[in-house]
């Protein structure tokens, strides 16, 4: 799916969940979102591919040269310094967005799908975790998992929309959509226990965002056939459902406080990604 769609849904879900964040933290998260949104707009807006490539490279160059006449770049560098964010994470994000600046986009393998999801969304989850003052290595890996899970959910939701833009991230069948949602569910599960490592004042907002995103996948599965899926239009979580998921997140918060299991026992599904990208160097 378009990275813009990911950011759009991310913004809606996070704005809802962000209500529970301290003001300064929410502001820093907004700076991260603004940075991602601006670079995405360059890549995903209407226009000739070659022109978009030039604009994208100009933004990347301005970032690397610390062109602080652009407040979005200045705010991002402030976050990088304050929260010790590796530049490799930013460059991974750039690589992911750049891969969408093509006339036709097609992903054929599970490895390429997971690498793409890490680049455009796992990176955002990792940077967000650092802003939320997560430092434990296993917990940061789980933040990557949550970002990947969200991206897989959105790819599953936008198969038809993406096909109209000559973008194919997964095969256009309900079996493949079902399989992708189940894959996303594995990453959602791997993200859960590490949320306990997030400071208490931030923890609930992440649980809420996680539940709202995951709900999209569950609603897709209820369509049962590709025909029903294709007729359903944009699948989203209503405000009423968001309220319900917010209430259920209280249950998640209680479960986290009672369970003895910790994220050191989690086997993260990063083998395919690590064949091309050393995640340990990013964390």
PDB file of C-alpha atoms in Angstrom:
ATOM      1  CA  UNK A   1       0.000   0.000   0.000  1.00  0.00           C
ATOM      2  CA  UNK A   2       0.996   3.602  -0.335  1.00  0.00           C
ATOM      3  CA  UNK A   3       3.093   4.850   2.576  1.00  0.00           C
ATOM      4  CA  UNK A   4       0.770   7.854   2.605  1.00  0.00           C
ATOM      5  CA  UNK A   5      -2.133   5.559   3.505  1.00  0.00           C
ATOM      6  CA  UNK A   6      -0.088   4.113   6.352  1.00  0.00           C
ATOM      7  CA  UNK A   7       0.639   7.591   7.679  1.00  0.00           C
ATOM      8  CA  UNK A   8      -2.988   8.650   7.310  1.00  0.00           C
ATOM      9  CA  UNK A   9      -4.302   5.739   9.343  1.00  0.00           C
ATOM     10  CA  UNK A  10      -1.369   5.981  11.725  1.00  0.00           C
ATOM     11  CA  UNK A  11      -2.227   9.647  12.317  1.00  0.00           C
ATOM     12  CA  UNK A  12      -5.885   8.917  13.027  1.00  0.00           C
ATOM     13  CA  UNK A  13      -5.119   6.059  15.390  1.00  0.00           C
ATOM     14  CA  UNK A  14      -2.241   7.824  17.102  1.00  0.00           C
ATOM     15  CA  UNK A  15      -4.149  11.091  17.475  1.00  0.00           C
ATOM     16  CA  UNK A  16      -6.819   9.119  19.292  1.00  0.00           C
ATOM     17  CA  UNK A  17      -4.290   7.247  21.421  1.00  0.00           C
ATOM     18  CA  UNK A  18      -2.136  10.355  21.792  1.00  0.00           C
ATOM     19  CA  UNK A  19      -4.771  11.886  24.024  1.00  0.00           C
ATOM     20  CA  UNK A  20      -3.237   9.782  26.795  1.00  0.00           C
ATOM     21  CA  UNK A  21       0.346  10.999  26.212  1.00  0.00           C
ATOM     22  CA  UNK A  22       2.094  13.836  28.075  1.00  0.00           C
ATOM     23  CA  UNK A  23       2.030  17.040  26.022  1.00  0.00           C
ATOM     24  CA  UNK A  24       5.789  17.233  25.377  1.00  0.00           C
ATOM     25  CA  UNK A  25       5.990  13.601  24.320  1.00  0.00           C
ATOM     26  CA  UNK A  26       3.040  13.997  21.988  1.00  0.00           C
ATOM     27  CA  UNK A  27       4.745  17.047  20.460  1.00  0.00           C
ATOM     28  CA  UNK A  28       7.929  15.066  19.772  1.00  0.00           C
ATOM     29  CA  UNK A  29       5.883  12.262  18.230  1.00  0.00           C
ATOM     30  CA  UNK A  30       4.166  14.851  16.050  1.00  0.00           C
ATOM     31  CA  UNK A  31       7.567  16.098  14.853  1.00  0.00           C
ATOM     32  CA  UNK A  32       8.389  12.538  13.787  1.00  0.00           C
ATOM     33  CA  UNK A  33       5.052  12.230  12.001  1.00  0.00           C
ATOM     34  CA  UNK A  34       5.563  15.576  10.227  1.00  0.00           C
ATOM     35  CA  UNK A  35       8.957  14.440   8.961  1.00  0.00           C
ATOM     36  CA  UNK A  36       7.540  11.167   7.634  1.00  0.00           C
ATOM     37  CA  UNK A  37       4.549  12.925   6.096  1.00  0.00           C
ATOM     38  CA  UNK A  38       6.635  15.525   4.263  1.00  0.00           C
ATOM     39  CA  UNK A  39       9.055  13.028   2.745  1.00  0.00           C
ATOM     40  CA  UNK A  40       6.145  10.797   1.783  1.00  0.00           C
ATOM     41  CA  UNK A  41       4.273  13.643   0.094  1.00  0.00           C
ATOM     42  CA  UNK A  42       7.279  14.172  -2.140  1.00  0.00           C
ATOM     43  CA  UNK A  43       7.238  10.517  -3.152  1.00  0.00           C
ATOM     44  CA  UNK A  44       3.514   9.851  -3.372  1.00  0.00           C
ATOM     45  CA  UNK A  45       1.856  12.993  -4.723  1.00  0.00           C
ATOM     46  CA  UNK A  46       0.713  13.241  -8.329  1.00  0.00           C
ATOM     47  CA  UNK A  47       3.409  14.015 -10.863  1.00  0.00           C
ATOM     48  CA  UNK A  48       6.053  12.585 -13.154  1.00  0.00           C
ATOM     49  CA  UNK A  49       8.242   9.893 -11.629  1.00  0.00           C
ATOM     50  CA  UNK A  50      11.476  11.612 -12.632  1.00  0.00           C
ATOM     51  CA  UNK A  51      10.371  14.898 -11.076  1.00  0.00           C
ATOM     52  CA  UNK A  52       9.447  13.141  -7.843  1.00  0.00           C
ATOM     53  CA  UNK A  53      12.842  11.420  -7.782  1.00  0.00           C
ATOM     54  CA  UNK A  54      14.590  14.793  -8.052  1.00  0.00           C
ATOM     55  CA  UNK A  55      12.455  16.304  -5.266  1.00  0.00           C
ATOM     56  CA  UNK A  56      13.041  13.277  -3.074  1.00  0.00           C
ATOM     57  CA  UNK A  57      16.801  13.371  -3.521  1.00  0.00           C
ATOM     58  CA  UNK A  58      16.760  17.114  -2.780  1.00  0.00           C
ATOM     59  CA  UNK A  59      14.987  16.469   0.527  1.00  0.00           C
ATOM     60  CA  UNK A  60      17.409  13.671   1.426  1.00  0.00           C
ATOM     61  CA  UNK A  61      20.331  15.956   0.604  1.00  0.00           C
ATOM     62  CA  UNK A  62      18.860  18.793   2.691  1.00  0.00           C
ATOM     63  CA  UNK A  63      18.440  16.387   5.585  1.00  0.00           C
ATOM     64  CA  UNK A  64      21.997  15.083   5.408  1.00  0.00           C
ATOM     65  CA  UNK A  65      23.387  18.623   5.128  1.00  0.00           C
ATOM     66  CA  UNK A  66      21.206  19.783   8.054  1.00  0.00           C
ATOM     67  CA  UNK A  67      19.375  22.467   6.140  1.00  0.00           C
ATOM     68  CA  UNK A  68      17.638  24.008   9.164  1.00  0.00           C
ATOM     69  CA  UNK A  69      15.837  26.554   7.018  1.00  0.00           C
ATOM     70  CA  UNK A  70      13.366  23.688   6.779  1.00  0.00           C
ATOM     71  CA  UNK A  71      11.804  23.451  10.287  1.00  0.00           C
ATOM     72  CA  UNK A  72      10.705  19.851   9.673  1.00  0.00           C
ATOM     73  CA  UNK A  73      14.324  18.834   9.163  1.00  0.00           C
ATOM     74  CA  UNK A  74      15.485  20.886  12.144  1.00  0.00           C
ATOM     75  CA  UNK A  75      12.882  19.317  14.441  1.00  0.00           C
ATOM     76  CA  UNK A  76      13.843  15.855  13.228  1.00  0.00           C
ATOM     77  CA  UNK A  77      17.535  16.446  13.944  1.00  0.00           C
ATOM     78  CA  UNK A  78      16.609  17.680  17.421  1.00  0.00           C
ATOM     79  CA  UNK A  79      14.780  14.400  18.020  1.00  0.00           C
ATOM     80  CA  UNK A  80      17.705  12.401  16.644  1.00  0.00           C
ATOM     81  CA  UNK A  81      20.106  14.041  19.076  1.00  0.00           C
ATOM     82  CA  UNK A  82      17.803  14.025  22.091  1.00  0.00           C
ATOM     83  CA  UNK A  83      16.796  10.364  21.794  1.00  0.00           C
ATOM     84  CA  UNK A  84      19.969   8.938  20.242  1.00  0.00           C
ATOM     85  CA  UNK A  85      18.288   7.715  17.055  1.00  0.00           C
ATOM     86  CA  UNK A  86      20.643   5.986  14.628  1.00  0.00           C
ATOM     87  CA  UNK A  87      20.888   7.638  11.219  1.00  0.00           C
ATOM     88  CA  UNK A  88      20.734   4.147   9.710  1.00  0.00           C
ATOM     89  CA  UNK A  89      17.060   4.031  10.734  1.00  0.00           C
ATOM     90  CA  UNK A  90      16.375   7.258   8.823  1.00  0.00           C
ATOM     91  CA  UNK A  91      18.200   5.958   5.764  1.00  0.00           C
ATOM     92  CA  UNK A  92      16.189   2.721   5.930  1.00  0.00           C
ATOM     93  CA  UNK A  93      13.025   4.819   5.909  1.00  0.00           C
ATOM     94  CA  UNK A  94      14.318   6.739   2.877  1.00  0.00           C
ATOM     95  CA  UNK A  95      15.052   3.448   1.089  1.00  0.00           C
ATOM     96  CA  UNK A  96      11.527   2.219   1.715  1.00  0.00           C
ATOM     97  CA  UNK A  97       9.865   5.359   0.423  1.00  0.00           C
ATOM     98  CA  UNK A  98      12.180   5.534  -2.587  1.00  0.00           C
ATOM     99  CA  UNK A  99      11.188   1.981  -3.530  1.00  0.00           C
ATOM    100  CA  UNK A 100       7.650   3.270  -4.123  1.00  0.00           C
ATOM    101  CA  UNK A 101       8.778   5.967  -6.579  1.00  0.00           C
ATOM    102  CA  UNK A 102       8.230   3.744  -9.617  1.00  0.00           C
ATOM    103  CA  UNK A 103       5.668   3.328 -12.369  1.00  0.00           C
ATOM    104  CA  UNK A 104       5.050  -0.226 -11.175  1.00  0.00           C
ATOM    105  CA  UNK A 105       5.713  -1.715  -7.770  1.00  0.00           C
ATOM    106  CA  UNK A 106       5.648  -5.471  -7.256  1.00  0.00           C
ATOM    107  CA  UNK A 107       6.818  -7.542  -4.291  1.00  0.00           C
ATOM    108  CA  UNK A 108       7.151 -11.248  -4.924  1.00  0.00           C
ATOM    109  CA  UNK A 109       8.670 -12.793  -1.802  1.00  0.00           C
ATOM    110  CA  UNK A 110       8.005 -12.900   1.940  1.00  0.00           C
ATOM    111  CA  UNK A 111      11.520 -11.583   2.525  1.00  0.00           C
ATOM    112  CA  UNK A 112      10.988  -8.500   0.340  1.00  0.00           C
ATOM    113  CA  UNK A 113       7.578  -7.891   1.925  1.00  0.00           C
ATOM    114  CA  UNK A 114       8.986  -7.911   5.461  1.00  0.00           C
ATOM    115  CA  UNK A 115      11.945  -5.736   4.492  1.00  0.00           C
ATOM    116  CA  UNK A 116       9.587  -3.236   2.868  1.00  0.00           C
ATOM    117  CA  UNK A 117       7.338  -3.212   5.949  1.00  0.00           C
ATOM    118  CA  UNK A 118      10.346  -2.701   8.207  1.00  0.00           C
ATOM    119  CA  UNK A 119      11.622   0.189   6.114  1.00  0.00           C
ATOM    120  CA  UNK A 120       8.390   2.164   5.863  1.00  0.00           C
ATOM    121  CA  UNK A 121       6.821   1.273   9.220  1.00  0.00           C
ATOM    122  CA  UNK A 122       9.142  -0.736  11.468  1.00  0.00           C
ATOM    123  CA  UNK A 123      11.509   2.234  11.375  1.00  0.00           C
ATOM    124  CA  UNK A 124       8.717   4.509  12.574  1.00  0.00           C
ATOM    125  CA  UNK A 125       7.875   2.100  15.402  1.00  0.00           C
ATOM    126  CA  UNK A 126      11.536   1.966  16.415  1.00  0.00           C
ATOM    127  CA  UNK A 127      11.927   5.748  16.428  1.00  0.00           C
ATOM    128  CA  UNK A 128       8.658   6.141  18.297  1.00  0.00           C
ATOM    129  CA  UNK A 129       9.876   3.714  20.966  1.00  0.00           C
ATOM    130  CA  UNK A 130      13.022   5.760  21.435  1.00  0.00           C
ATOM    131  CA  UNK A 131      10.948   8.916  21.857  1.00  0.00           C
ATOM    132  CA  UNK A 132       8.944   7.014  24.479  1.00  0.00           C
ATOM    133  CA  UNK A 133      12.238   6.325  26.286  1.00  0.00           C
ATOM    134  CA  UNK A 134      12.432   2.599  25.627  1.00  0.00           C
ATOM    135  CA  UNK A 135      16.033   1.409  25.888  1.00  0.00           C
ATOM    136  CA  UNK A 136      15.937  -2.374  26.297  1.00  0.00           C
ATOM    137  CA  UNK A 137      17.111  -4.110  23.132  1.00  0.00           C
ATOM    138  CA  UNK A 138      14.386  -6.767  23.032  1.00  0.00           C
ATOM    139  CA  UNK A 139      11.732  -4.132  23.606  1.00  0.00           C
ATOM    140  CA  UNK A 140      13.018  -2.045  20.713  1.00  0.00           C
ATOM    141  CA  UNK A 141      12.785  -5.136  18.499  1.00  0.00           C
ATOM    142  CA  UNK A 142       9.175  -5.458  19.554  1.00  0.00           C
ATOM    143  CA  UNK A 143       8.589  -1.833  18.552  1.00  0.00           C
ATOM    144  CA  UNK A 144       9.781  -2.815  15.084  1.00  0.00           C
ATOM    145  CA  UNK A 145       7.316  -5.710  15.205  1.00  0.00           C
ATOM    146  CA  UNK A 146       4.411  -3.394  15.973  1.00  0.00           C
ATOM    147  CA  UNK A 147       5.271  -1.153  13.034  1.00  0.00           C
ATOM    148  CA  UNK A 148       5.547  -4.154  10.701  1.00  0.00           C
ATOM    149  CA  UNK A 149       2.225  -5.530  11.964  1.00  0.00           C
ATOM    150  CA  UNK A 150       0.482  -2.221  11.260  1.00  0.00           C
ATOM    151  CA  UNK A 151       1.911  -2.042   7.754  1.00  0.00           C
ATOM    152  CA  UNK A 152       0.879  -5.630   6.983  1.00  0.00           C
ATOM    153  CA  UNK A 153      -2.632  -4.768   8.169  1.00  0.00           C
ATOM    154  CA  UNK A 154      -2.837  -1.805   5.837  1.00  0.00           C
ATOM    155  CA  UNK A 155      -1.428  -3.730   2.882  1.00  0.00           C
ATOM    156  CA  UNK A 156      -4.131  -6.353   3.470  1.00  0.00           C
ATOM    157  CA  UNK A 157      -6.788  -3.675   3.534  1.00  0.00           C
ATOM    158  CA  UNK A 158      -5.704  -1.788   0.407  1.00  0.00           C
ATOM    159  CA  UNK A 159      -5.140  -4.536  -2.175  1.00  0.00           C
ATOM    160  CA  UNK A 160      -7.735  -3.201  -4.611  1.00  0.00           C
ATOM    161  CA  UNK A 161      -6.786   0.439  -4.159  1.00  0.00           C
ATOM    162  CA  UNK A 162      -3.106  -0.374  -4.659  1.00  0.00           C
ATOM    163  CA  UNK A 163      -3.786  -2.423  -7.813  1.00  0.00           C
ATOM    164  CA  UNK A 164      -5.360   0.659  -9.414  1.00  0.00           C
ATOM    165  CA  UNK A 165      -2.018   2.427  -8.852  1.00  0.00           C
ATOM    166  CA  UNK A 166       0.012  -0.488 -10.289  1.00  0.00           C
ATOM    167  CA  UNK A 167       1.215  -1.492  -6.839  1.00  0.00           C
ATOM    168  CA  UNK A 168       1.243  -5.128  -5.796  1.00  0.00           C
ATOM    169  CA  UNK A 169       2.610  -5.867  -2.345  1.00  0.00           C
ATOM    170  CA  UNK A 170       0.770  -9.198  -2.044  1.00  0.00           C
ATOM    171  CA  UNK A 171      -1.210 -11.329  -4.490  1.00  0.00           C
ATOM    172  CA  UNK A 172      -4.766 -10.150  -5.015  1.00  0.00           C
ATOM    173  CA  UNK A 173      -6.642 -13.089  -3.510  1.00  0.00           C
ATOM    174  CA  UNK A 174      -8.531 -13.410  -0.253  1.00  0.00           C
ATOM    175  CA  UNK A 175      -6.363 -16.394   0.699  1.00  0.00           C
ATOM    176  CA  UNK A 176      -3.284 -14.182   0.464  1.00  0.00           C
ATOM    177  CA  UNK A 177      -5.022 -11.374   2.336  1.00  0.00           C
ATOM    178  CA  UNK A 178      -6.001 -13.842   5.063  1.00  0.00           C
ATOM    179  CA  UNK A 179      -2.433 -15.149   5.248  1.00  0.00           C
ATOM    180  CA  UNK A 180      -1.018 -11.632   5.508  1.00  0.00           C
ATOM    181  CA  UNK A 181      -3.365 -10.717   8.344  1.00  0.00           C
ATOM    182  CA  UNK A 182      -2.328 -13.860  10.213  1.00  0.00           C
ATOM    183  CA  UNK A 183       1.309 -12.910   9.662  1.00  0.00           C
ATOM    184  CA  UNK A 184       0.531  -9.460  11.036  1.00  0.00           C
ATOM    185  CA  UNK A 185      -1.059 -11.097  14.069  1.00  0.00           C
ATOM    186  CA  UNK A 186       2.230 -12.831  14.862  1.00  0.00           C
ATOM    187  CA  UNK A 187       3.964  -9.469  14.923  1.00  0.00           C
ATOM    188  CA  UNK A 188       1.187  -7.922  17.028  1.00  0.00           C
ATOM    189  CA  UNK A 189       1.627 -10.724  19.573  1.00  0.00           C
ATOM    190  CA  UNK A 190       5.393 -10.239  19.649  1.00  0.00           C
ATOM    191  CA  UNK A 191       4.907  -6.559  20.407  1.00  0.00           C
ATOM    192  CA  UNK A 192       2.651  -7.034  23.431  1.00  0.00           C
ATOM    193  CA  UNK A 193       4.926  -7.954  26.348  1.00  0.00           C
ATOM    194  CA  UNK A 194       7.490  -5.288  25.507  1.00  0.00           C
ATOM    195  CA  UNK A 195       4.913  -2.560  26.035  1.00  0.00           C
ATOM    196  CA  UNK A 196       5.520  -3.195  29.732  1.00  0.00           C
ATOM    197  CA  UNK A 197       8.995  -1.708  29.209  1.00  0.00           C
ATOM    198  CA  UNK A 198       7.469   1.601  28.130  1.00  0.00           C
ATOM    199  CA  UNK A 199       7.165   4.139  30.975  1.00  0.00           C
ATOM    200  CA  UNK A 200       3.740   3.926  32.580  1.00  0.00           C
ATOM    201  CA  UNK A 201       2.700   7.416  31.454  1.00  0.00           C
ATOM    202  CA  UNK A 202       3.106   6.326  27.793  1.00  0.00           C
ATOM    203  CA  UNK A 203       2.017   2.716  27.996  1.00  0.00           C
ATOM    204  CA  UNK A 204      -1.740   3.019  27.656  1.00  0.00           C
ATOM    205  CA  UNK A 205      -1.610   5.100  24.465  1.00  0.00           C
ATOM    206  CA  UNK A 206       0.431   2.411  22.700  1.00  0.00           C
ATOM    207  CA  UNK A 207      -1.966  -0.317  23.827  1.00  0.00           C
ATOM    208  CA  UNK A 208      -4.857   1.702  22.409  1.00  0.00           C
ATOM    209  CA  UNK A 209      -3.133   2.320  19.052  1.00  0.00           C
ATOM    210  CA  UNK A 210      -2.220  -1.372  18.841  1.00  0.00           C
ATOM    211  CA  UNK A 211      -5.785  -2.508  19.436  1.00  0.00           C
ATOM    212  CA  UNK A 212      -7.295  -0.063  16.946  1.00  0.00           C
ATOM    213  CA  UNK A 213      -4.936  -1.154  14.180  1.00  0.00           C
ATOM    214  CA  UNK A 214      -5.429  -4.827  14.908  1.00  0.00           C
ATOM    215  CA  UNK A 215      -9.189  -4.372  14.743  1.00  0.00           C
ATOM    216  CA  UNK A 216      -8.897  -3.492  11.044  1.00  0.00           C
ATOM    217  CA  UNK A 217      -7.499  -6.952  10.310  1.00  0.00           C
ATOM    218  CA  UNK A 218     -10.257  -8.672  12.254  1.00  0.00           C
ATOM    219  CA  UNK A 219     -12.874  -6.746  10.282  1.00  0.00           C
ATOM    220  CA  UNK A 220     -11.253  -7.817   7.006  1.00  0.00           C
ATOM    221  CA  UNK A 221     -11.331 -11.487   8.020  1.00  0.00           C
ATOM    222  CA  UNK A 222     -15.072 -11.219   8.643  1.00  0.00           C
ATOM    223  CA  UNK A 223     -15.591 -10.539   4.922  1.00  0.00           C
ATOM    224  CA  UNK A 224     -14.716 -14.230   4.300  1.00  0.00           C
ATOM    225  CA  UNK A 225     -14.580 -13.914   0.474  1.00  0.00           C
ATOM    226  CA  UNK A 226     -12.828 -11.647  -1.982  1.00  0.00           C
ATOM    227  CA  UNK A 227     -16.185 -10.612  -3.423  1.00  0.00           C
ATOM    228  CA  UNK A 228     -17.392  -9.360  -0.034  1.00  0.00           C
ATOM    229  CA  UNK A 229     -14.013  -7.745   0.555  1.00  0.00           C
ATOM    230  CA  UNK A 230     -14.069  -5.916  -2.775  1.00  0.00           C
ATOM    231  CA  UNK A 231     -17.610  -4.625  -2.191  1.00  0.00           C
ATOM    232  CA  UNK A 232     -16.934  -3.376   1.324  1.00  0.00           C
ATOM    233  CA  UNK A 233     -15.045  -0.229   0.324  1.00  0.00           C
ATOM    234  CA  UNK A 234     -12.618   1.309   2.777  1.00  0.00           C
ATOM    235  CA  UNK A 235     -12.491  -0.778   5.943  1.00  0.00           C
ATOM    236  CA  UNK A 236     -11.969   1.370   8.991  1.00  0.00           C
ATOM    237  CA  UNK A 237     -12.574   1.459  12.738  1.00  0.00           C
ATOM    238  CA  UNK A 238     -15.506   3.658  13.682  1.00  0.00           C
ATOM    239  CA  UNK A 239     -15.420   6.083  16.600  1.00  0.00           C
ATOM    240  CA  UNK A 240     -17.706   3.782  18.577  1.00  0.00           C
ATOM    241  CA  UNK A 241     -15.325   0.878  17.934  1.00  0.00           C
ATOM    242  CA  UNK A 242     -12.387   3.062  18.965  1.00  0.00           C
ATOM    243  CA  UNK A 243     -14.103   3.772  22.275  1.00  0.00           C
ATOM    244  CA  UNK A 244     -14.668   0.043  22.778  1.00  0.00           C
ATOM    245  CA  UNK A 245     -11.054  -0.798  21.905  1.00  0.00           C
ATOM    246  CA  UNK A 246      -9.901   1.919  24.301  1.00  0.00           C
ATOM    247  CA  UNK A 247     -11.912   0.318  27.101  1.00  0.00           C
ATOM    248  CA  UNK A 248     -10.515  -3.113  26.222  1.00  0.00           C
ATOM    249  CA  UNK A 249      -7.017  -1.633  26.399  1.00  0.00           C
ATOM    250  CA  UNK A 250      -7.563  -1.204  30.142  1.00  0.00           C
ATOM    251  CA  UNK A 251      -7.803  -5.003  30.276  1.00  0.00           C
ATOM    252  CA  UNK A 252      -4.501  -5.222  28.357  1.00  0.00           C
ATOM    253  CA  UNK A 253      -2.907  -2.852  30.850  1.00  0.00           C
ATOM    254  CA  UNK A 254      -4.015  -5.051  33.747  1.00  0.00           C
ATOM    255  CA  UNK A 255      -2.807  -8.229  32.007  1.00  0.00           C
ATOM    256  CA  UNK A 256       0.616  -6.679  31.451  1.00  0.00           C
ATOM    257  CA  UNK A 257       0.927  -5.895  35.134  1.00  0.00           C
ATOM    258  CA  UNK A 258      -0.028  -9.441  36.194  1.00  0.00           C
ATOM    259  CA  UNK A 259       1.868 -11.658  33.751  1.00  0.00           C
ATOM    260  CA  UNK A 260       5.333 -12.913  34.590  1.00  0.00           C
ATOM    261  CA  UNK A 261       6.366 -13.422  30.975  1.00  0.00           C
ATOM    262  CA  UNK A 262       8.861 -10.891  29.672  1.00  0.00           C
ATOM    263  CA  UNK A 263      10.074 -10.015  26.206  1.00  0.00           C
ATOM    264  CA  UNK A 264      13.382 -11.853  26.651  1.00  0.00           C
ATOM    265  CA  UNK A 265      11.429 -15.030  25.897  1.00  0.00           C
ATOM    266  CA  UNK A 266      10.114 -13.743  22.565  1.00  0.00           C
ATOM    267  CA  UNK A 267      11.609 -15.106  19.353  1.00  0.00           C
ATOM    268  CA  UNK A 268      11.341 -12.227  16.918  1.00  0.00           C
ATOM    269  CA  UNK A 269      10.688 -13.146  13.283  1.00  0.00           C
ATOM    270  CA  UNK A 270      13.548 -11.004  11.946  1.00  0.00           C
ATOM    271  CA  UNK A 271      15.604 -13.704  10.203  1.00  0.00           C
ATOM    272  CA  UNK A 272      14.586 -12.678   6.679  1.00  0.00           C
ATOM    273  CA  UNK A 273      15.070  -8.986   7.385  1.00  0.00           C
ATOM    274  CA  UNK A 274      18.491  -9.563   8.933  1.00  0.00           C
ATOM    275  CA  UNK A 275      19.672 -11.241   5.742  1.00  0.00           C
ATOM    276  CA  UNK A 276      19.779  -7.759   4.218  1.00  0.00           C
ATOM    277  CA  UNK A 277      19.581  -5.340   7.145  1.00  0.00           C
ATOM    278  CA  UNK A 278      21.409  -5.740  10.461  1.00  0.00           C
ATOM    279  CA  UNK A 279      18.746  -4.622  12.932  1.00  0.00           C
ATOM    280  CA  UNK A 280      21.173  -4.833  15.864  1.00  0.00           C
ATOM    281  CA  UNK A 281      23.091  -1.922  14.324  1.00  0.00           C
ATOM    282  CA  UNK A 282      19.902   0.175  14.280  1.00  0.00           C
ATOM    283  CA  UNK A 283      18.912  -0.519  17.863  1.00  0.00           C
TER     284      UNK A 283
END
